Coordinates of C-alpha atoms and ligand atoms in Angstrom, one line a residue:
M1 CA 133.5 80.3 152.4
R2 CA 132.2 83.9 152.5
S3 CA 133.6 84.6 149.0
V4 CA 132.1 81.4 147.6
K5 CA 128.7 82.3 149.1
S6 CA 128.9 85.8 147.8
S7 CA 129.9 84.7 144.3
V8 CA 127.0 82.2 144.3
Q9 CA 124.7 85.1 145.4
G10 CA 126.1 87.3 142.7
W11 CA 125.6 84.6 140.1
K12 CA 122.0 84.2 141.2
T13 CA 121.4 88.0 141.0
A14 CA 122.9 88.1 137.5
A15 CA 120.8 85.1 136.4
A16 CA 117.6 86.7 137.8
C17 CA 118.5 90.0 136.0
L18 CA 119.1 88.1 132.7
A19 CA 115.7 86.4 133.1
V20 CA 114.0 89.8 133.7
V21 CA 115.8 91.2 130.6
I22 CA 114.7 88.3 128.5
V23 CA 111.1 88.7 129.6
I24 CA 111.2 92.5 128.9
V25 CA 112.7 92.0 125.4
V26 CA 110.2 89.3 124.6
Q27 CA 107.3 91.4 125.7
A28 CA 108.7 94.5 123.9
L29 CA 108.8 92.5 120.8
G30 CA 105.2 91.6 121.2
L31 CA 105.9 87.9 121.3
G32 CA 103.5 87.3 124.2
A33 CA 104.2 85.7 127.6
V34 CA 107.2 83.3 127.5
W35 CA 108.6 81.8 130.7
P36 CA 112.3 82.6 131.0
Q37 CA 113.3 79.0 131.6
E38 CA 111.7 78.0 128.2
P39 CA 114.2 77.8 125.4
A40 CA 114.2 81.0 123.3
Q41 CA 112.7 80.7 119.8
P42 CA 115.6 80.1 117.4
W43 CA 115.0 83.4 115.6
I44 CA 114.6 85.7 118.6
E45 CA 118.1 87.2 118.0
E46 CA 117.1 87.9 114.4
I47 CA 114.0 89.7 115.5
A48 CA 116.1 91.8 117.9
K49 CA 118.4 92.6 115.0
Q50 CA 115.3 93.6 112.9
E51 CA 114.3 95.9 115.7
K52 CA 117.6 97.7 115.4
I53 CA 116.9 98.3 111.7
Y54 CA 113.5 99.8 112.6
R55 CA 115.1 102.1 115.3
S56 CA 118.1 103.1 113.0
R57 CA 118.5 106.8 112.4
G58 CA 120.6 109.0 110.2
A59 CA 123.8 107.3 109.0
D60 CA 122.9 104.1 110.8
V61 CA 120.0 103.4 108.5
P62 CA 121.0 100.5 106.3
S63 CA 121.2 101.5 102.7
G64 CA 118.4 99.1 101.5
Y65 CA 116.0 100.4 104.2
V66 CA 114.1 103.0 102.1
T67 CA 111.5 105.0 104.0
G68 CA 110.7 108.0 101.8
R69 CA 109.1 106.7 98.6
A70 CA 106.9 109.1 96.8
L71 CA 103.4 108.5 95.6
S72 CA 104.8 108.3 92.1
D73 CA 107.0 105.4 93.3
Y74 CA 103.9 103.7 94.8
A75 CA 102.2 104.1 91.4
E76 CA 105.1 102.3 89.7
L77 CA 105.5 99.6 92.3
L78 CA 101.9 98.7 93.1
P79 CA 99.5 96.8 90.8
S80 CA 97.9 98.6 87.9
G81 CA 94.6 100.0 89.1
F82 CA 96.0 101.5 92.3
C83 CA 96.1 105.1 91.1
D84 CA 92.6 104.9 89.5
A85 CA 91.2 103.5 92.7
L86 CA 92.9 106.2 94.8
G87 CA 91.5 108.8 92.5
R88 CA 88.0 107.5 92.9
L89 CA 88.0 107.9 96.7
G90 CA 85.7 110.5 98.1
S91 CA 85.9 112.7 101.2
S92 CA 84.2 110.1 103.4
D93 CA 86.5 107.3 102.3
R94 CA 89.7 106.2 104.0
W95 CA 93.2 105.0 102.9
L96 CA 95.5 103.1 105.2
D97 CA 99.2 102.9 104.3
I98 CA 100.8 100.1 106.4
G99 CA 104.6 100.5 106.7
A100 CA 104.4 104.1 105.6
G101 CA 108.0 105.1 106.7
D102 CA 108.1 108.9 106.4
G103 CA 104.6 109.0 105.0
Q104 CA 105.8 110.8 101.8
A105 CA 103.2 109.0 99.6
I106 CA 100.4 110.5 101.7
L107 CA 102.1 113.9 101.7
D108 CA 102.2 113.8 97.9
Y109 CA 98.5 112.8 97.8
Y110 CA 97.7 115.9 99.7
A111 CA 100.3 118.1 97.9
P112 CA 98.8 121.3 96.5
E113 CA 98.2 121.2 92.8
D114 CA 100.9 123.7 92.0
D115 CA 103.5 121.6 94.0
A116 CA 106.1 119.7 91.8
A117 CA 105.1 116.4 93.5
S118 CA 101.6 116.9 92.3
A119 CA 102.5 116.7 88.6
E120 CA 104.2 113.4 89.2
K121 CA 101.7 111.7 91.5
C122 CA 99.0 109.3 90.5
A123 CA 96.9 110.8 87.7
W124 CA 93.5 111.9 88.9
S125 CA 94.3 111.4 92.6
W126 CA 94.4 114.3 94.9
G127 CA 93.8 114.6 98.6
K128 CA 90.1 113.9 99.3
A129 CA 90.0 110.7 101.4
C130 CA 91.3 110.6 105.0
A131 CA 94.7 109.0 105.0
V132 CA 96.4 107.0 107.8
A133 CA 100.1 106.3 107.8
M134 CA 101.3 103.4 110.0
S135 CA 104.9 102.7 110.9
I136 CA 106.5 100.8 113.8
E137 CA 109.0 103.6 114.3
D138 CA 108.1 107.3 114.2
R139 CA 109.6 108.7 111.0
R140 CA 107.5 111.8 110.8
T141 CA 109.4 114.7 109.2
D142 CA 108.9 118.5 109.8
K143 CA 107.1 118.5 106.4
W144 CA 104.6 115.9 107.8
Q145 CA 104.0 118.0 111.0
H146 CA 103.4 121.2 109.0
Q147 CA 101.0 119.5 106.5
A148 CA 99.1 117.7 109.2
A149 CA 98.7 120.9 111.1
S150 CA 97.6 122.9 108.1
L151 CA 95.1 120.3 106.9
G152 CA 93.6 119.9 110.4
D153 CA 90.5 117.9 111.1
D154 CA 92.5 114.6 111.1
R155 CA 92.7 114.4 107.3
I156 CA 96.1 112.8 107.6
R157 CA 97.1 110.8 110.7
Y158 CA 100.4 109.1 111.6
L159 CA 100.3 106.0 113.9
S160 CA 103.5 104.6 115.3
G161 CA 104.9 102.7 118.3
K162 CA 103.1 99.5 117.5
R163 CA 102.7 96.9 114.7
L164 CA 99.5 96.4 112.8
R165 CA 98.6 93.4 114.9
D166 CA 98.6 95.4 118.1
Y167 CA 95.7 97.7 117.0
S168 CA 92.1 96.8 117.5
G169 CA 89.6 97.1 114.7
E170 CA 87.8 99.8 116.8
E171 CA 91.0 101.9 117.1
L172 CA 91.6 101.9 113.3
G173 CA 88.1 101.7 111.8
K174 CA 87.5 100.5 108.2
F175 CA 89.2 101.4 104.9
Q176 CA 88.4 101.4 101.2
I177 CA 92.0 101.1 100.2
I178 CA 95.0 99.6 102.1
T179 CA 98.5 99.8 100.7
D180 CA 101.8 98.2 101.7
V181 CA 105.0 99.1 99.9
Y182 CA 107.8 97.0 101.4
G183 CA 106.0 97.3 104.8
G184 CA 104.4 94.8 107.1
F185 CA 103.6 92.3 104.3
S186 CA 107.4 92.0 103.6
Y187 CA 108.5 92.2 107.2
T188 CA 106.1 90.4 109.4
E189 CA 106.9 87.1 111.2
D190 CA 103.3 86.0 110.9
L191 CA 102.0 86.4 107.4
S192 CA 98.6 84.7 107.9
Q193 CA 97.8 86.8 111.0
F194 CA 98.9 90.0 109.1
M195 CA 96.6 89.2 106.1
E196 CA 93.7 88.3 108.4
K197 CA 94.1 91.7 110.1
V198 CA 94.4 93.6 106.8
L199 CA 91.3 91.9 105.4
G200 CA 89.4 92.6 108.7
L201 CA 90.1 96.3 108.3
L202 CA 88.9 96.5 104.6
E203 CA 85.3 97.4 103.8
T204 CA 83.7 94.8 101.7
G205 CA 84.5 95.9 98.1
G206 CA 87.7 97.5 99.4
V207 CA 91.2 96.5 98.0
F208 CA 94.6 95.8 99.5
Y209 CA 97.5 96.7 97.2
T210 CA 100.9 95.3 97.9
L211 CA 104.1 93.7 96.5
V212 CA 106.6 91.2 97.6
Q213 CA 110.1 90.7 96.2
S214 CA 112.3 87.6 95.7
V215 CA 109.4 85.1 95.6
H216 CA 108.3 82.2 93.5
L217 CA 106.2 83.9 90.8
E218 CA 102.7 83.0 89.9
N219 CA 103.7 82.8 86.2
G220 CA 106.6 80.5 87.0
K221 CA 109.1 82.7 85.1
D222 CA 111.4 83.5 88.1
N223 CA 115.1 82.7 87.7
P224 CA 115.7 79.5 89.6
N225 CA 119.0 80.9 90.8
T226 CA 117.2 83.6 92.8
R227 CA 118.0 84.1 96.4
Y228 CA 114.5 83.8 97.6
L229 CA 113.5 86.1 100.6
T230 CA 110.0 85.0 101.3
E231 CA 109.4 81.2 100.8
L232 CA 106.3 79.2 101.5
V233 CA 106.2 75.5 101.6
D234 CA 103.3 73.0 102.1
A235 CA 103.2 70.4 104.9
A236 CA 105.4 68.1 102.7
G237 CA 108.0 70.8 102.2
R238 CA 107.1 71.5 98.6
D239 CA 107.3 75.2 97.3
V240 CA 104.0 77.1 97.4
K241 CA 103.6 80.4 95.5
V242 CA 102.5 83.4 97.6
C243 CA 99.6 84.0 95.2
S244 CA 98.5 80.3 95.3
W245 CA 98.4 80.6 99.1
L246 CA 96.4 83.9 99.0
K247 CA 93.9 82.5 96.5
K248 CA 92.9 79.9 99.2
T249 CA 91.5 82.7 101.3
A250 CA 87.8 82.8 101.7
C251 CA 85.9 85.9 100.6
V252 CA 88.6 87.5 98.4
K253 CA 89.4 87.9 94.8
V254 CA 93.2 87.9 94.2
G255 CA 95.0 89.4 91.3
C256 CA 98.8 88.9 90.7
E257 CA 101.1 90.6 88.2
S258 CA 104.4 88.7 88.1
K259 CA 107.5 90.8 87.4
S260 CA 110.2 88.4 86.3
D261 CA 112.3 91.1 84.5
W262 CA 112.7 93.2 87.7
D263 CA 116.0 93.1 89.7
T264 CA 114.5 90.3 91.8
P265 CA 111.3 88.4 90.9
T266 CA 108.5 90.4 92.4
E267 CA 104.8 89.7 92.6
L268 CA 102.4 92.7 92.6
I269 CA 99.3 91.7 94.4
N270 CA 95.8 93.2 94.7
I271 CA 93.2 91.6 96.9
R272 CA 89.6 92.7 96.8
K273 CA 87.4 91.7 99.7
V274 CA 84.1 90.4 98.3
C275 CA 82.3 89.2 101.5
S276 CA 82.8 89.6 105.2
D277 CA 83.5 86.0 106.3
V278 CA 87.3 86.1 105.5
S279 CA 89.5 83.2 106.6
V280 CA 93.2 83.0 105.7
P281 CA 94.9 79.6 105.6
R282 CA 97.3 79.5 108.6
M283 CA 101.1 79.2 108.2
K284 CA 103.8 78.8 110.8
L285 CA 107.2 80.5 110.7
L286 CA 110.2 78.2 110.0
K287 CA 112.9 80.7 109.5
Y288 CA 113.4 84.5 110.1
E289 CA 116.6 86.3 109.1
A290 CA 116.8 90.0 109.8
G291 CA 117.3 92.3 106.8
N292 CA 115.6 94.8 104.6
P293 CA 113.5 93.0 103.8
P294 CA 114.1 90.0 106.1
G295 CA 114.4 86.4 104.8
R296 CA 111.4 84.3 105.9
R297 CA 110.2 80.7 105.4
F298 CA 106.7 79.7 106.3
Q299 CA 104.9 76.3 106.3
L300 CA 101.3 75.9 105.5
E301 CA 99.5 74.1 108.3
P302 CA 97.6 71.0 107.2
Ligands
LIG1 C1 111.3 99.9 104.2 S1 110.1 100.9 105.1 C2 109.0 101.3 103.8 C3 108.4 102.7 103.9 C4 107.6 103.2 102.8 N1 106.5 102.3 102.5 C5 108.4 103.4 101.5 O1 108.2 102.7 100.6 O2 109.2 104.4 101.6 C6 109.3 99.7 106.1 C7 108.1 100.2 106.9 O3 107.3 99.2 107.3 C8 107.0 99.3 108.7 N2 106.5 98.0 109.2 C9 107.2 96.8 109.1 N3 106.4 95.9 109.7 C10 105.3 96.5 110.1 C11 104.1 96.0 110.8 N4 103.9 94.7 111.1 N5 103.1 96.9 111.1 C12 103.3 98.2 110.8 N6 104.4 98.7 110.1 C13 105.3 97.8 109.8 C14 108.2 99.9 109.3 O4 108.0 100.4 110.5 C15 108.5 100.9 108.2 O5 107.8 102.1 108.4

């Protein structure tokens, strides 16, 4: 009798611990308050796997998870016009790089003119604007620490430990340019909320430059055998192109450059904010599969 009672007691303790662990994991993932007795979201395990990718270090970093792209890589990957826009920024302007990884692009922007990186970086752009690197995980290198210390005066800042959605507008301030190279735009579980946040941080007249791979292209020239990574569907389940969705946003002008001849069909996207009353059409998440980048399926809300 005693042993049955104690095993029941042990089971209850284990169940209570498991419930606490679930709550802690859910809260750590920023998914808000969920009661332990509620069924877990079907993709919660995938999001936990994704966290492992963010936290990976050294040999554990998966091969496709690249975190050290140079400014010259940004120049090749982002829509045409990015380098010119960066070069036009003045000392009172601000650039936010969401999903900055090591922050190498910002280091190159501030590289001394006689540095090798300087010859390769975007033509005409050299460090004038204040630059903010944002990454979920802290991937600052010694090089970053040295350059930040020598520049002083908060010219370059590195924010980590949270996702874009967890920062308030007051904390971050406004930006003339926001970039995202295989960062939050490719990784978030809530693309509408992510876009709304980005546009809220842009000054009117400011531009968001990004790209997204393995998608249905605006020019329709993607190979139909593609293994699509980011898929959007309407309420009836029909495919929607990322650019068509973005173009439904109020107060923006969207430009898309479809790259059907890249390894995977990739859309280069620039979004200029033209007035302040931004409103992004909502979508809900239908599928999330951890990866670099993850596989995602969203459905436009009617
Ligand atoms: C594959 S790395 C890309 C790093 C860099 N842009 C490059 O090209 O080398 C992805 C980066 O996006 C960041 N990231 C993903 N989702 C994010 C979010 N919602 N908010 C902020 N950073 C995010 C990760 O923490 C990481 O720094």
